[in-house]
Amino acid sequence: MKALPLLSLVLLITACGAREPRARTVDTAIEQGLLIRGNGAEPESLDPHLATSVSAGNVLINLFEGLTRLNAETLLPEQGMAESWTVSEDGLTVEFRLREVYWSDGESVKASDFVFAFRRLLNPDLGASYSFMLYPILNAEAVAQGDRSLDELGVEARGDRELRLTLEKPAPYLFALLAHWTAYPLPEHVLRKHGNEDNRGGKWTRRENLVGNGAYILTLWRGEEVIRLEKNDRYWQADDVVVQAAEFRPFSDPGSEERAFRGGELHVTYSLPRHRLSHYREKAPDLLRVDTYLESVGYVVNLNTPALQDRRVRQALSLALDRRAITEKVLFGVREPAFHYVPPGTGEYTSTRELEEDVEAAKDLLAEAGYPGGEGFPEITFIYPGAQDSQRVAEVIQQQWQTRLGIRIRIDNLERQSYFSRRRERDFDLCFLGWVGDYVDPLTFLGLWVSSAGNNFAGWDRPEYDELLQQAARSGDQRLEVLAE
């Protein structure tokens, strides 16, 4: 699968000099069975229904487990909490047989915990931006929009260990989707105790309250400092868990994270400053690991901004970009220029059309829209979460649009929580969006722009697009061709 590369550093433990050195943190940690890893920005939440970031997901996949999970080598779905399942001939009914497993507090994980969790994610009162993930389930979209009651959702507990899902239409990607954190079971008895059935209060996710069914339990969470997990002896595969504990250290600045790695404070980093890439390639290749990463990065256009409601303006902005210059000169060849939204090779899908780059055509379109040479075009604001790469790219694009089109944008570097809040409230003109695939299928990208999707931050609404996605679900062997359309 070809996608966009993510950099991670893996520490090679070596002997140090002739003198007795001061013991490094990572060396001492290994003796204790502790893994210390960088984790990017501080997670915004450890509630699986409110978390939207990769940094949160990195923690959640260790605290919880869904009906399925993704194989680390193949990314194909395999059994998780479900020990087996059967699918009806028409593909609309899936029966799961659950393992006999336990929450970390000793209570049994029941099929009703999945029913409770699925209903909660779709509860309009919660307002979960990821509710669309369960739309393949019968009545899920109508429930999320408040048009049907929660008990009309197509999920049913048939005893403690039997779970039935009834689907709106066949969904070949269902078992990969069910590995995502939004489809985890939640301990109903814990959430009800802390009053978090349908609100965003978060008391149940505090260290002293959080109960999970994953390989680890939460033992420490000091904001902006460390999240510590320790082995869950009640996990159904606890005997196979080798790493006894893990610490997730947040870093908003990749430079600080890389220095912590060099100083022996981290075993693995989450990201690497691009300007340091050549150093590791040439001087320390054994410490560098480069893997493909299923992500597309771009800008969201707020369609409530008057100047950006004209399609010709949006097309001009896109045509005037030099993507390859950005990826090669700013990002040091770590990423590939994206001329279509779905990364190539995602679930055997490749987009059939590509974006073009043509400065003269961009100028003509801008003039047709009433802004010849950028004259009269209002200043617009681009927001992004604080990060060196985002700022450099924004500055280059700012320069390209001013030089080529005569328009100005203001770039606004925001603290991460402010960025998420303003993005959710659609308080921007242009907004950075890095979208990591939740499962290996083109729908994880294309589904983002359904008019009712909680993460459709642009407010884009095209009935023909929604209908094609509906049609794709009914198209069997022709599904990928319809998605391409």
GROMACS .gro file of C-alpha atoms in nm:
model
  485
    1MET     CA    1   0.000   0.000   0.000
    2LYS     CA    2   0.147   0.329  -0.105
    3ALA     CA    3   0.061   0.626   0.113
    4LEU     CA    4   0.226   0.924   0.278
    5PRO     CA    5   0.534   0.856   0.493
    6LEU     CA    6   0.545   0.903   0.867
    7LEU     CA    7   0.880   0.930   1.039
    8SER     CA    8   0.950   0.753   1.363
    9LEU     CA    9   1.279   0.699   1.541
   10VAL     CA   10   1.357   0.368   1.704
   11LEU     CA   11   1.635   0.375   1.960
   12LEU     CA   12   1.917   0.127   1.918
   13ILE     CA   13   2.066   0.050   2.259
   14THR     CA   14   2.446   0.060   2.240
   15ALA     CA   15   2.737   0.068   2.481
   16CYS     CA   16   2.858   0.411   2.587
   17GLY     CA   17   3.226   0.504   2.602
   18ALA     CA   18   3.500   0.377   2.830
   19ARG     CA   19   3.405   0.582   3.136
   20GLU     CA   20   3.105   0.481   3.342
   21PRO     CA   21   2.829   0.706   3.211
   22ARG     CA   22   2.528   0.827   3.402
   23ALA     CA   23   2.250   0.579   3.343
   24ARG     CA   24   2.014   0.704   3.076
   25THR     CA   25   1.643   0.710   3.137
   26VAL     CA   26   1.577   0.466   2.853
   27ASP     CA   27   1.830   0.214   2.983
   28THR     CA   28   1.684   0.216   3.331
   29ALA     CA   29   1.334   0.190   3.184
   30ILE     CA   30   1.420  -0.119   2.982
   31GLU     CA   31   1.533  -0.295   3.298
   32GLN     CA   32   1.188  -0.217   3.442
   33GLY     CA   33   0.998  -0.337   3.135
   34LEU     CA   34   0.892   0.022   3.061
   35LEU     CA   35   0.856   0.170   2.712
   36ILE     CA   36   0.881   0.552   2.684
   37ARG     CA   37   0.750   0.704   2.363
   38GLY     CA   38   0.682   1.048   2.228
   39ASN     CA   39   0.318   1.101   2.140
   40GLY     CA   40   0.287   1.437   1.966
   41ALA     CA   41   0.042   1.682   2.118
   42GLU     CA   42  -0.148   1.622   2.440
   43PRO     CA   43  -0.461   1.409   2.377
   44GLU     CA   44  -0.774   1.621   2.384
   45SER     CA   45  -0.972   1.342   2.553
   46LEU     CA   46  -0.956   0.976   2.651
   47ASP     CA   47  -1.327   0.934   2.593
   48PRO     CA   48  -1.349   0.717   2.278
   49HIS     CA   49  -1.656   0.913   2.168
   50LEU     CA   50  -1.491   1.254   2.197
   51ALA     CA   51  -1.133   1.180   2.090
   52THR     CA   52  -1.045   1.275   1.731
   53SER     CA   53  -0.664   1.289   1.727
   54VAL     CA   54  -0.400   1.028   1.654
   55SER     CA   55  -0.229   1.109   1.984
   56ALA     CA   56  -0.547   1.015   2.169
   57GLY     CA   57  -0.595   0.707   1.954
   58ASN     CA   58  -0.244   0.586   2.034
   59VAL     CA   59  -0.347   0.564   2.399
   60LEU     CA   60  -0.702   0.440   2.349
   61ILE     CA   61  -0.603   0.132   2.147
   62ASN     CA   62  -0.414   0.014   2.456
   63LEU     CA   63  -0.694   0.087   2.704
   64PHE     CA   64  -0.981  -0.067   2.507
   65GLU     CA   65  -1.052  -0.331   2.246
   66GLY     CA   66  -1.345  -0.360   2.008
   67LEU     CA   67  -1.517  -0.651   1.839
   68THR     CA   68  -1.226  -0.660   1.595
   69ARG     CA   69  -0.874  -0.521   1.585
   70LEU     CA   70  -0.628  -0.459   1.301
   71ASN     CA   71  -0.341  -0.698   1.250
   72ALA     CA   72  -0.018  -0.502   1.305
   73GLU     CA   73   0.150  -0.648   0.996
   74THR     CA   74  -0.131  -0.665   0.740
   75LEU     CA   75  -0.380  -0.405   0.871
   76LEU     CA   76  -0.652  -0.661   0.804
   77PRO     CA   77  -0.923  -0.703   1.069
   78GLU     CA   78  -0.903  -0.999   1.304
   79GLN     CA   79  -1.094  -1.121   1.610
   80GLY     CA   80  -1.085  -0.895   1.914
   81MET     CA   81  -1.362  -0.911   2.173
   82ALA     CA   82  -1.557  -1.119   1.922
   83GLU     CA   83  -1.428  -1.475   1.902
   84SER     CA   84  -1.638  -1.542   1.591
   85TRP     CA   85  -1.914  -1.401   1.371
   86THR     CA   86  -2.151  -1.497   1.093
   87VAL     CA   87  -2.292  -1.282   0.812
   88SER     CA   88  -2.631  -1.339   0.654
   89GLU     CA   89  -2.653  -1.418   0.284
   90ASP     CA   90  -2.780  -1.068   0.201
   91GLY     CA   91  -2.498  -0.908   0.404
   92LEU     CA   92  -2.739  -0.714   0.626
   93THR     CA   93  -2.719  -0.909   0.951
   94VAL     CA   94  -2.401  -0.988   1.145
   95GLU     CA   95  -2.408  -1.209   1.455
   96PHE     CA   96  -2.111  -1.183   1.692
   97ARG     CA   97  -2.013  -1.434   1.959
   98LEU     CA   98  -1.821  -1.253   2.235
   99ARG     CA   99  -1.537  -1.392   2.441
  100GLU     CA  100  -1.583  -1.437   2.812
  101VAL     CA  101  -1.378  -1.133   2.914
  102TYR     CA  102  -1.369  -0.876   3.191
  103TRP     CA  103  -1.336  -0.506   3.248
  104SER     CA  104  -1.032  -0.395   3.443
  105ASP     CA  105  -1.248  -0.364   3.756
  106GLY     CA  106  -1.349  -0.731   3.734
  107GLU     CA  107  -1.699  -0.684   3.588
  108SER     CA  108  -1.789  -0.892   3.283
  109VAL     CA  109  -1.784  -0.728   2.940
  110LYS     CA  110  -2.135  -0.788   2.808
  111ALA     CA  111  -2.303  -0.748   2.473
  112SER     CA  112  -2.515  -0.478   2.638
  113ASP     CA  113  -2.196  -0.270   2.686
  114PHE     CA  114  -2.165  -0.253   2.308
  115VAL     CA  115  -2.532  -0.158   2.273
  116PHE     CA  116  -2.487   0.115   2.533
  117ALA     CA  117  -2.171   0.247   2.364
  118PHE     CA  118  -2.314   0.249   2.011
  119ARG     CA  119  -2.627   0.430   2.126
  120ARG     CA  120  -2.421   0.683   2.319
  121LEU     CA  121  -2.200   0.765   2.019
  122LEU     CA  122  -2.511   0.837   1.812
  123ASN     CA  123  -2.698   1.027   2.083
  124PRO     CA  124  -2.759   1.381   1.950
  125ASP     CA  125  -2.724   1.515   2.304
  126LEU     CA  126  -2.359   1.404   2.311
  127GLY     CA  127  -2.279   1.564   1.975
  128ALA     CA  128  -1.994   1.326   1.888
  129SER     CA  129  -1.821   1.441   1.569
  130TYR     CA  130  -1.737   1.079   1.486
  131SER     CA  131  -2.098   0.953   1.501
  132PHE     CA  132  -2.095   0.897   1.124
  133MET     CA  133  -1.860   0.601   1.176
  134LEU     CA  134  -2.159   0.386   1.272
  135TYR     CA  135  -2.383   0.498   0.987
  136PRO     CA  136  -2.367   0.154   0.820
  137ILE     CA  137  -2.589   0.030   1.106
  138LEU     CA  138  -2.964   0.040   1.045
  139ASN     CA  139  -3.120   0.377   1.141
  140ALA     CA  140  -2.785   0.511   1.271
  141GLU     CA  141  -2.791   0.833   1.070
  142ALA     CA  142  -3.155   0.901   1.159
  143VAL     CA  143  -3.078   0.841   1.526
  144ALA     CA  144  -2.779   1.079   1.515
  145GLN     CA  145  -2.997   1.348   1.359
  146GLY     CA  146  -3.270   1.304   1.619
  147ASP     CA  147  -3.523   1.162   1.371
  148ARG     CA  148  -3.542   0.820   1.540
  149SER     CA  149  -3.513   0.703   1.898
  150LEU     CA  150  -3.200   0.534   2.033
  151ASP     CA  151  -3.376   0.200   2.075
  152GLU     CA  152  -3.447   0.191   1.700
  153LEU     CA  153  -3.074   0.155   1.626
  154GLY     CA  154  -2.996  -0.179   1.460
  155VAL     CA  155  -2.790  -0.321   1.748
  156GLU     CA  156  -2.921  -0.585   1.985
  157ALA     CA  157  -2.781  -0.784   2.277
  158ARG     CA  158  -2.909  -1.141   2.262
  159GLY     CA  159  -2.783  -1.251   2.601
  160ASP     CA  160  -2.453  -1.152   2.760
  161ARG     CA  161  -2.233  -1.291   2.481
  162GLU     CA  162  -2.439  -1.259   2.165
  163LEU     CA  163  -2.453  -0.931   1.971
  164ARG     CA  164  -2.649  -0.871   1.654
  165LEU     CA  165  -2.590  -0.583   1.414
  166THR     CA  166  -2.847  -0.508   1.146
  167LEU     CA  167  -2.709  -0.295   0.865
  168GLU     CA  168  -2.866  -0.030   0.645
  169LYS     CA  169  -2.691  -0.185   0.346
  170PRO     CA  170  -2.397  -0.424   0.293
  171ALA     CA  171  -2.069  -0.275   0.418
  172PRO     CA  172  -1.760  -0.470   0.308
  173TYR     CA  173  -1.538  -0.250   0.526
  174LEU     CA  174  -1.745  -0.313   0.842
  175PHE     CA  175  -1.496  -0.535   1.024
  176ALA     CA  176  -1.212  -0.287   0.975
  177LEU     CA  177  -1.438  -0.004   1.092
  178LEU     CA  178  -1.530  -0.194   1.408
  179ALA     CA  179  -1.164  -0.189   1.513
  180HIS     CA  180  -1.177   0.191   1.545
  181TRP     CA  181  -1.201   0.342   1.892
  182THR     CA  182  -1.548   0.481   1.821
  183ALA     CA  183  -1.675   0.120   1.813
  184TYR     CA  184  -1.525   0.016   2.146
  185PRO     CA  185  -1.756  -0.109   2.420
  186LEU     CA  186  -1.791   0.121   2.720
  187PRO     CA  187  -1.847   0.009   3.080
  188GLU     CA  188  -2.209   0.113   3.122
  189HIS     CA  189  -2.194   0.073   3.501
  190VAL     CA  190  -1.903   0.320   3.523
  191LEU     CA  191  -2.046   0.589   3.296
  192ARG     CA  192  -2.382   0.581   3.469
  193LYS     CA  193  -2.213   0.607   3.807
  194HIS     CA  194  -2.033   0.927   3.703
  195GLY     CA  195  -2.322   1.076   3.506
  196ASN     CA  196  -2.151   1.057   3.168
  197GLU     CA  197  -2.414   0.866   2.970
  198ASP     CA  198  -2.483   1.153   2.731
  199ASN     CA  199  -2.264   1.448   2.832
  200ARG     CA  200  -1.908   1.557   2.769
  201GLY     CA  201  -1.815   1.607   3.135
  202GLY     CA  202  -1.538   1.350   3.134
  203LYS     CA  203  -1.538   1.242   3.499
  204TRP     CA  204  -1.537   0.876   3.400
  205THR     CA  205  -1.206   0.915   3.212
  206ARG     CA  206  -1.015   1.045   3.514
  207ARG     CA  207  -0.731   0.822   3.622
  208GLU     CA  208  -0.910   0.704   3.935
  209ASN     CA  209  -1.233   0.626   3.746
  210LEU     CA  210  -1.139   0.493   3.403
  211VAL     CA  211  -1.218   0.125   3.344
  212GLY     CA  212  -1.118  -0.046   3.020
  213ASN     CA  213  -1.099  -0.388   2.858
  214GLY     CA  214  -0.767  -0.347   2.678
  215ALA     CA  215  -0.417  -0.472   2.742
  216TYR     CA  216  -0.334  -0.181   2.975
  217ILE     CA  217  -0.491   0.034   3.246
  218LEU     CA  218  -0.442   0.405   3.308
  219THR     CA  219  -0.233   0.467   3.621
  220LEU     CA  220  -0.117   0.827   3.571
  221TRP     CA  221  -0.220   1.130   3.366
  222ARG     CA  222  -0.041   1.457   3.432
  223GLY     CA  223  -0.155   1.701   3.170
  224GLU     CA  224   0.112   1.815   2.922
  225GLU     CA  225   0.363   1.589   3.099
  226VAL     CA  226   0.295   1.214   3.089
  227ILE     CA  227   0.032   0.943   3.050
  228ARG     CA  228   0.135   0.613   3.209
  229LEU     CA  229  -0.024   0.278   3.131
  230GLU     CA  230   0.044  -0.050   3.310
  231LYS     CA  231  -0.038  -0.405   3.212
  232ASN     CA  232  -0.397  -0.513   3.270
  233ASP     CA  233  -0.384  -0.858   3.427
  234ARG     CA  234  -0.753  -0.910   3.343
  235TYR     CA  235  -0.697  -0.867   2.968
  236TRP     CA  236  -0.791  -1.185   2.783
  237GLN     CA  237  -0.441  -1.215   2.631
  238ALA     CA  238  -0.249  -1.086   2.934
  239ASP     CA  239  -0.003  -1.376   2.916
  240ASP     CA  240   0.112  -1.253   2.574
  241VAL     CA  241   0.173  -0.892   2.685
  242VAL     CA  242   0.550  -0.843   2.711
  243VAL     CA  243   0.585  -0.471   2.782
  244GLN     CA  244   0.483  -0.421   3.145
  245ALA     CA  245   0.423  -0.046   3.127
  246ALA     CA  246   0.438   0.243   2.883
  247GLU     CA  247   0.467   0.618   2.918
  248PHE     CA  248   0.333   0.853   2.652
  249ARG     CA  249   0.510   1.189   2.661
  250PRO     CA  250   0.345   1.484   2.482
  251PHE     CA  251   0.553   1.718   2.267
  252SER     CA  252   0.406   2.005   2.070
  253ASP     CA  253   0.749   2.080   1.919
  254PRO     CA  254   0.921   1.803   1.718
  255GLY     CA  255   1.257   1.969   1.789
  256SER     CA  256   1.214   1.926   2.163
  257GLU     CA  257   1.109   1.568   2.110
  258GLU     CA  258   1.413   1.490   1.897
  259ARG     CA  259   1.643   1.640   2.160
  260ALA     CA  260   1.476   1.425   2.425
  261PHE     CA  261   1.542   1.122   2.207
  262ARG     CA  262   1.909   1.213   2.161
  263GLY     CA  263   1.935   1.270   2.536
  264GLY     CA  264   1.817   0.918   2.615
  265GLU     CA  265   1.474   1.024   2.744
  266LEU     CA  266   1.265   0.843   2.479
  267HIS     CA  267   1.282   0.501   2.317
  268VAL     CA  268   1.066   0.604   2.021
  269THR     CA  269   0.961   0.942   1.884
  270TYR     CA  270   0.629   1.037   1.733
  271SER     CA  271   0.774   1.279   1.479
  272LEU     CA  272   1.103   1.420   1.356
  273PRO     CA  273   1.192   1.777   1.250
  274ARG     CA  274   1.229   1.763   0.874
  275HIS     CA  275   1.563   1.946   0.876
  276ARG     CA  276   1.710   1.664   1.088
  277LEU     CA  277   1.613   1.398   0.838
  278SER     CA  278   1.931   1.420   0.630
  279HIS     CA  279   2.143   1.394   0.946
  280TYR     CA  280   1.985   1.062   1.045
  281ARG     CA  281   1.990   0.934   0.689
  282GLU     CA  282   2.363   1.000   0.663
  283LYS     CA  283   2.498   0.975   1.019
  284ALA     CA  284   2.267   0.738   1.205
  285PRO     CA  285   2.058   0.532   0.961
  286ASP     CA  286   2.015   0.252   1.217
  287LEU     CA  287   1.812   0.489   1.435
  288LEU     CA  288   1.576   0.594   1.155
  289ARG     CA  289   1.270   0.404   1.043
  290VAL     CA  290   1.049   0.535   0.762
  291ASP     CA  291   0.704   0.381   0.716
  292THR     CA  292   0.412   0.467   0.490
  293TYR     CA  293   0.126   0.641   0.664
  294LEU     CA  294  -0.235   0.655   0.550
  295GLU     CA  295  -0.290   1.030   0.563
  296SER     CA  296  -0.387   1.321   0.341
  297VAL     CA  297  -0.313   1.680   0.436
  298GLY     CA  298  -0.483   1.987   0.298
  299TYR     CA  299  -0.686   2.298   0.375
  300VAL     CA  300  -1.057   2.305   0.454
  301VAL     CA  301  -1.249   2.594   0.300
  302ASN     CA  302  -1.528   2.742   0.512
  303LEU     CA  303  -1.819   2.784   0.274
  304ASN     CA  304  -1.975   3.044   0.504
  305THR     CA  305  -1.700   3.287   0.401
  306PRO     CA  306  -1.855   3.499   0.122
  307ALA     CA  307  -1.546   3.531  -0.096
  308LEU     CA  308  -1.490   3.154  -0.084
  309GLN     CA  309  -1.844   3.058  -0.181
  310ASP     CA  310  -1.756   3.118  -0.547
  311ARG     CA  311  -1.628   2.792  -0.690
  312ARG     CA  312  -1.400   2.984  -0.929
  313VAL     CA  313  -1.216   3.135  -0.632
  314ARG     CA  314  -1.162   2.795  -0.474
  315GLN     CA  315  -1.042   2.651  -0.802
  316ALA     CA  316  -0.802   2.943  -0.848
  317LEU     CA  317  -0.650   2.886  -0.505
  318SER     CA  318  -0.591   2.522  -0.587
  319LEU     CA  319  -0.456   2.583  -0.939
  320ALA     CA  320  -0.207   2.839  -0.808
  321LEU     CA  321  -0.035   2.600  -0.568
  322ASP     CA  322   0.301   2.440  -0.634
  323ARG     CA  323   0.264   2.124  -0.426
  324ARG     CA  324   0.587   1.962  -0.535
  325ALA     CA  325   0.790   2.263  -0.427
  326ILE     CA  326   0.633   2.234  -0.084
  327THR     CA  327   0.698   1.861  -0.043
  328GLU     CA  328   1.053   1.874  -0.176
  329LYS     CA  329   1.185   2.204  -0.041
  330VAL     CA  330   0.987   2.251   0.279
  331LEU     CA  331   0.921   1.891   0.383
  332PHE     CA  332   1.250   1.742   0.253
  333GLY     CA  333   1.079   1.475   0.044
  334VAL     CA  334   0.911   1.314   0.344
  335ARG     CA  335   0.566   1.352   0.189
  336GLU     CA  336   0.436   1.321  -0.164
  337PRO     CA  337   0.235   1.594  -0.336
  338ALA     CA  338  -0.136   1.510  -0.320
  339PHE     CA  339  -0.320   1.556  -0.649
  340HIS     CA  340  -0.623   1.364  -0.523
  341TYR     CA  341  -0.764   1.323  -0.176
  342VAL     CA  342  -0.756   0.945  -0.122
  343PRO     CA  343  -0.397   0.818  -0.088
  344PRO     CA  344  -0.311   0.579  -0.373
  345GLY     CA  345  -0.358   0.210  -0.306
  346THR     CA  346  -0.611   0.255  -0.025
  347GLY     CA  347  -0.809  -0.068  -0.023
  348GLU     CA  348  -0.713  -0.135  -0.388
  349TYR     CA  349  -0.860   0.203  -0.483
  350THR     CA  350  -0.686   0.470  -0.688
  351SER     CA  351  -0.848   0.798  -0.786
  352THR     CA  352  -0.913   0.833  -1.157
  353ARG     CA  353  -0.884   1.213  -1.172
  354GLU     CA  354  -0.612   1.445  -1.049
  355LEU     CA  355  -0.597   1.810  -0.954
  356GLU     CA  356  -0.409   2.038  -1.193
  357GLU     CA  357  -0.169   2.327  -1.137
  358ASP     CA  358  -0.194   2.619  -1.380
  359VAL     CA  359  -0.117   2.973  -1.262
  360GLU     CA  360  -0.253   3.145  -1.576
  361ALA     CA  361  -0.581   2.955  -1.551
  362ALA     CA  362  -0.597   3.051  -1.183
  363LYS     CA  363  -0.556   3.420  -1.269
  364ASP     CA  364  -0.831   3.398  -1.530
  365LEU     CA  365  -1.074   3.233  -1.288
  366LEU     CA  366  -1.002   3.489  -1.019
  367ALA     CA  367  -1.066   3.770  -1.267
  368GLU     CA  368  -1.393   3.608  -1.376
  369ALA     CA  369  -1.497   3.599  -1.010
  370GLY     CA  370  -1.444   3.976  -0.989
  371TYR     CA  371  -1.094   3.993  -0.844
  372PRO     CA  372  -0.853   4.069  -1.133
  373GLY     CA  373  -0.497   4.047  -1.004
  374GLY     CA  374  -0.642   3.997  -0.657
  375GLU     CA  375  -0.791   4.348  -0.658
  376GLY     CA  376  -1.069   4.383  -0.402
  377PHE     CA  377  -1.018   4.036  -0.259
  378PRO     CA  378  -1.065   4.048   0.121
  379GLU     CA  379  -0.793   3.925   0.353
  380ILE     CA  380  -0.878   3.577   0.472
  381THR     CA  381  -0.744   3.390   0.774
  382PHE     CA  382  -0.590   3.045   0.779
  383ILE     CA  383  -0.576   2.863   1.114
  384TYR     CA  384  -0.358   2.568   1.207
  385PRO     CA  385  -0.239   2.393   1.524
  386GLY     CA  386   0.105   2.502   1.637
  387ALA     CA  387   0.370   2.296   1.460
  388GLN     CA  388   0.684   2.385   1.268
  389ASP     CA  389   0.584   2.204   0.948
  390SER     CA  390   0.238   2.359   0.939
  391GLN     CA  391   0.380   2.706   0.982
  392ARG     CA  392   0.644   2.667   0.711
  393VAL     CA  393   0.394   2.526   0.464
  394ALA     CA  394   0.145   2.801   0.545
  395GLU     CA  395   0.410   3.067   0.490
  396VAL     CA  396   0.506   2.920   0.152
  397ILE     CA  397   0.144   2.903   0.038
  398GLN     CA  398   0.089   3.257   0.166
  399GLN     CA  399   0.377   3.369  -0.053
  400GLN     CA  400   0.261   3.168  -0.357
  401TRP     CA  401  -0.090   3.316  -0.348
  402GLN     CA  402   0.036   3.669  -0.297
  403THR     CA  403   0.295   3.644  -0.574
  404ARG     CA  404   0.083   3.456  -0.825
  405LEU     CA  405  -0.268   3.584  -0.754
  406GLY     CA  406  -0.218   3.909  -0.565
  407ILE     CA  407  -0.425   3.799  -0.268
  408ARG     CA  408  -0.327   3.802   0.098
  409ILE     CA  409  -0.399   3.557   0.374
  410ARG     CA  410  -0.328   3.593   0.743
  411ILE     CA  411  -0.193   3.282   0.913
  412ASP     CA  412  -0.297   3.219   1.271
  413ASN     CA  413  -0.096   2.974   1.480
  414LEU     CA  414  -0.327   2.837   1.752
  415GLU     CA  415  -0.281   2.634   2.066
  416ARG     CA  416  -0.411   2.285   1.991
  417GLN     CA  417  -0.731   2.299   2.197
  418SER     CA  418  -0.820   2.640   2.051
  419TYR     CA  419  -0.763   2.502   1.702
  420PHE     CA  420  -0.995   2.205   1.764
  421SER     CA  421  -1.259   2.432   1.914
  422ARG     CA  422  -1.254   2.683   1.629
  423ARG     CA  423  -1.252   2.406   1.370
  424ARG     CA  424  -1.553   2.241   1.532
  425GLU     CA  425  -1.740   2.574   1.550
  426ARG     CA  426  -1.638   2.656   1.191
  427ASP     CA  427  -1.471   2.977   1.308
  428PHE     CA  428  -1.218   3.014   1.025
  429ASP     CA  429  -1.182   3.095   0.656
  430LEU     CA  430  -0.922   2.830   0.580
  431CYS     CA  431  -0.826   2.552   0.818
  432PHE     CA  432  -0.548   2.294   0.822
  433LEU     CA  433  -0.674   1.936   0.806
  434GLY     CA  434  -0.459   1.626   0.832
  435TRP     CA  435  -0.687   1.324   0.802
  436VAL     CA  436  -0.553   0.981   0.892
  437GLY     CA  437  -0.749   0.685   0.761
  438ASP     CA  438  -0.949   0.513   1.034
  439TYR     CA  439  -0.953   0.190   0.833
  440VAL     CA  440  -0.803   0.079   0.502
  441ASP     CA  441  -1.082   0.172   0.265
  442PRO     CA  442  -1.144   0.479   0.047
  443LEU     CA  443  -1.466   0.551   0.236
  444THR     CA  444  -1.265   0.660   0.541
  445PHE     CA  445  -1.162   0.962   0.331
  446LEU     CA  446  -1.459   1.007   0.099
  447GLY     CA  447  -1.710   0.971   0.381
  448LEU     CA  448  -1.571   1.283   0.545
  449TRP     CA  449  -1.757   1.503   0.295
  450VAL     CA  450  -2.105   1.356   0.330
  451SER     CA  451  -2.330   1.651   0.408
  452SER     CA  452  -2.431   1.511   0.748
  453ALA     CA  453  -2.083   1.395   0.857
  454GLY     CA  454  -1.976   1.538   1.192
  455ASN     CA  455  -1.626   1.612   1.062
  456ASN     CA  456  -1.740   1.789   0.745
  457PHE     CA  457  -1.588   2.114   0.867
  458ALA     CA  458  -1.634   2.290   0.534
  459GLY     CA  459  -2.012   2.270   0.545
  460TRP     CA  460  -2.002   2.132   0.189
  461ASP     CA  461  -2.338   1.987   0.084
  462ARG     CA  462  -2.381   1.815  -0.252
  463PRO     CA  463  -2.682   1.576  -0.280
  464GLU     CA  464  -2.530   1.407  -0.586
  465TYR     CA  465  -2.220   1.321  -0.383
  466ASP     CA  466  -2.424   1.178  -0.095
  467GLU     CA  467  -2.628   0.969  -0.338
  468LEU     CA  468  -2.317   0.826  -0.507
  469LEU     CA  469  -2.185   0.710  -0.170
  470GLN     CA  470  -2.522   0.549  -0.102
  471GLN     CA  471  -2.514   0.390  -0.446
  472ALA     CA  472  -2.159   0.259  -0.391
  473ALA     CA  473  -2.277   0.064  -0.087
  474ARG     CA  474  -2.527  -0.118  -0.311
  475SER     CA  475  -2.292  -0.174  -0.605
  476GLY     CA  476  -2.114  -0.495  -0.514
  477ASP     CA  477  -1.822  -0.552  -0.750
  478GLN     CA  478  -1.868  -0.207  -0.902
  479ARG     CA  479  -1.825  -0.030  -0.569
  480LEU     CA  480  -1.479   0.117  -0.636
  481GLU     CA  481  -1.587   0.248  -0.976
  482VAL     CA  482  -1.882   0.430  -0.819
  483LEU     CA  483  -1.658   0.571  -0.546
  484ALA     CA  484  -1.424   0.700  -0.816
  485GLU     CA  485  -1.716   0.877  -0.978
   0.00000   0.00000   0.00000
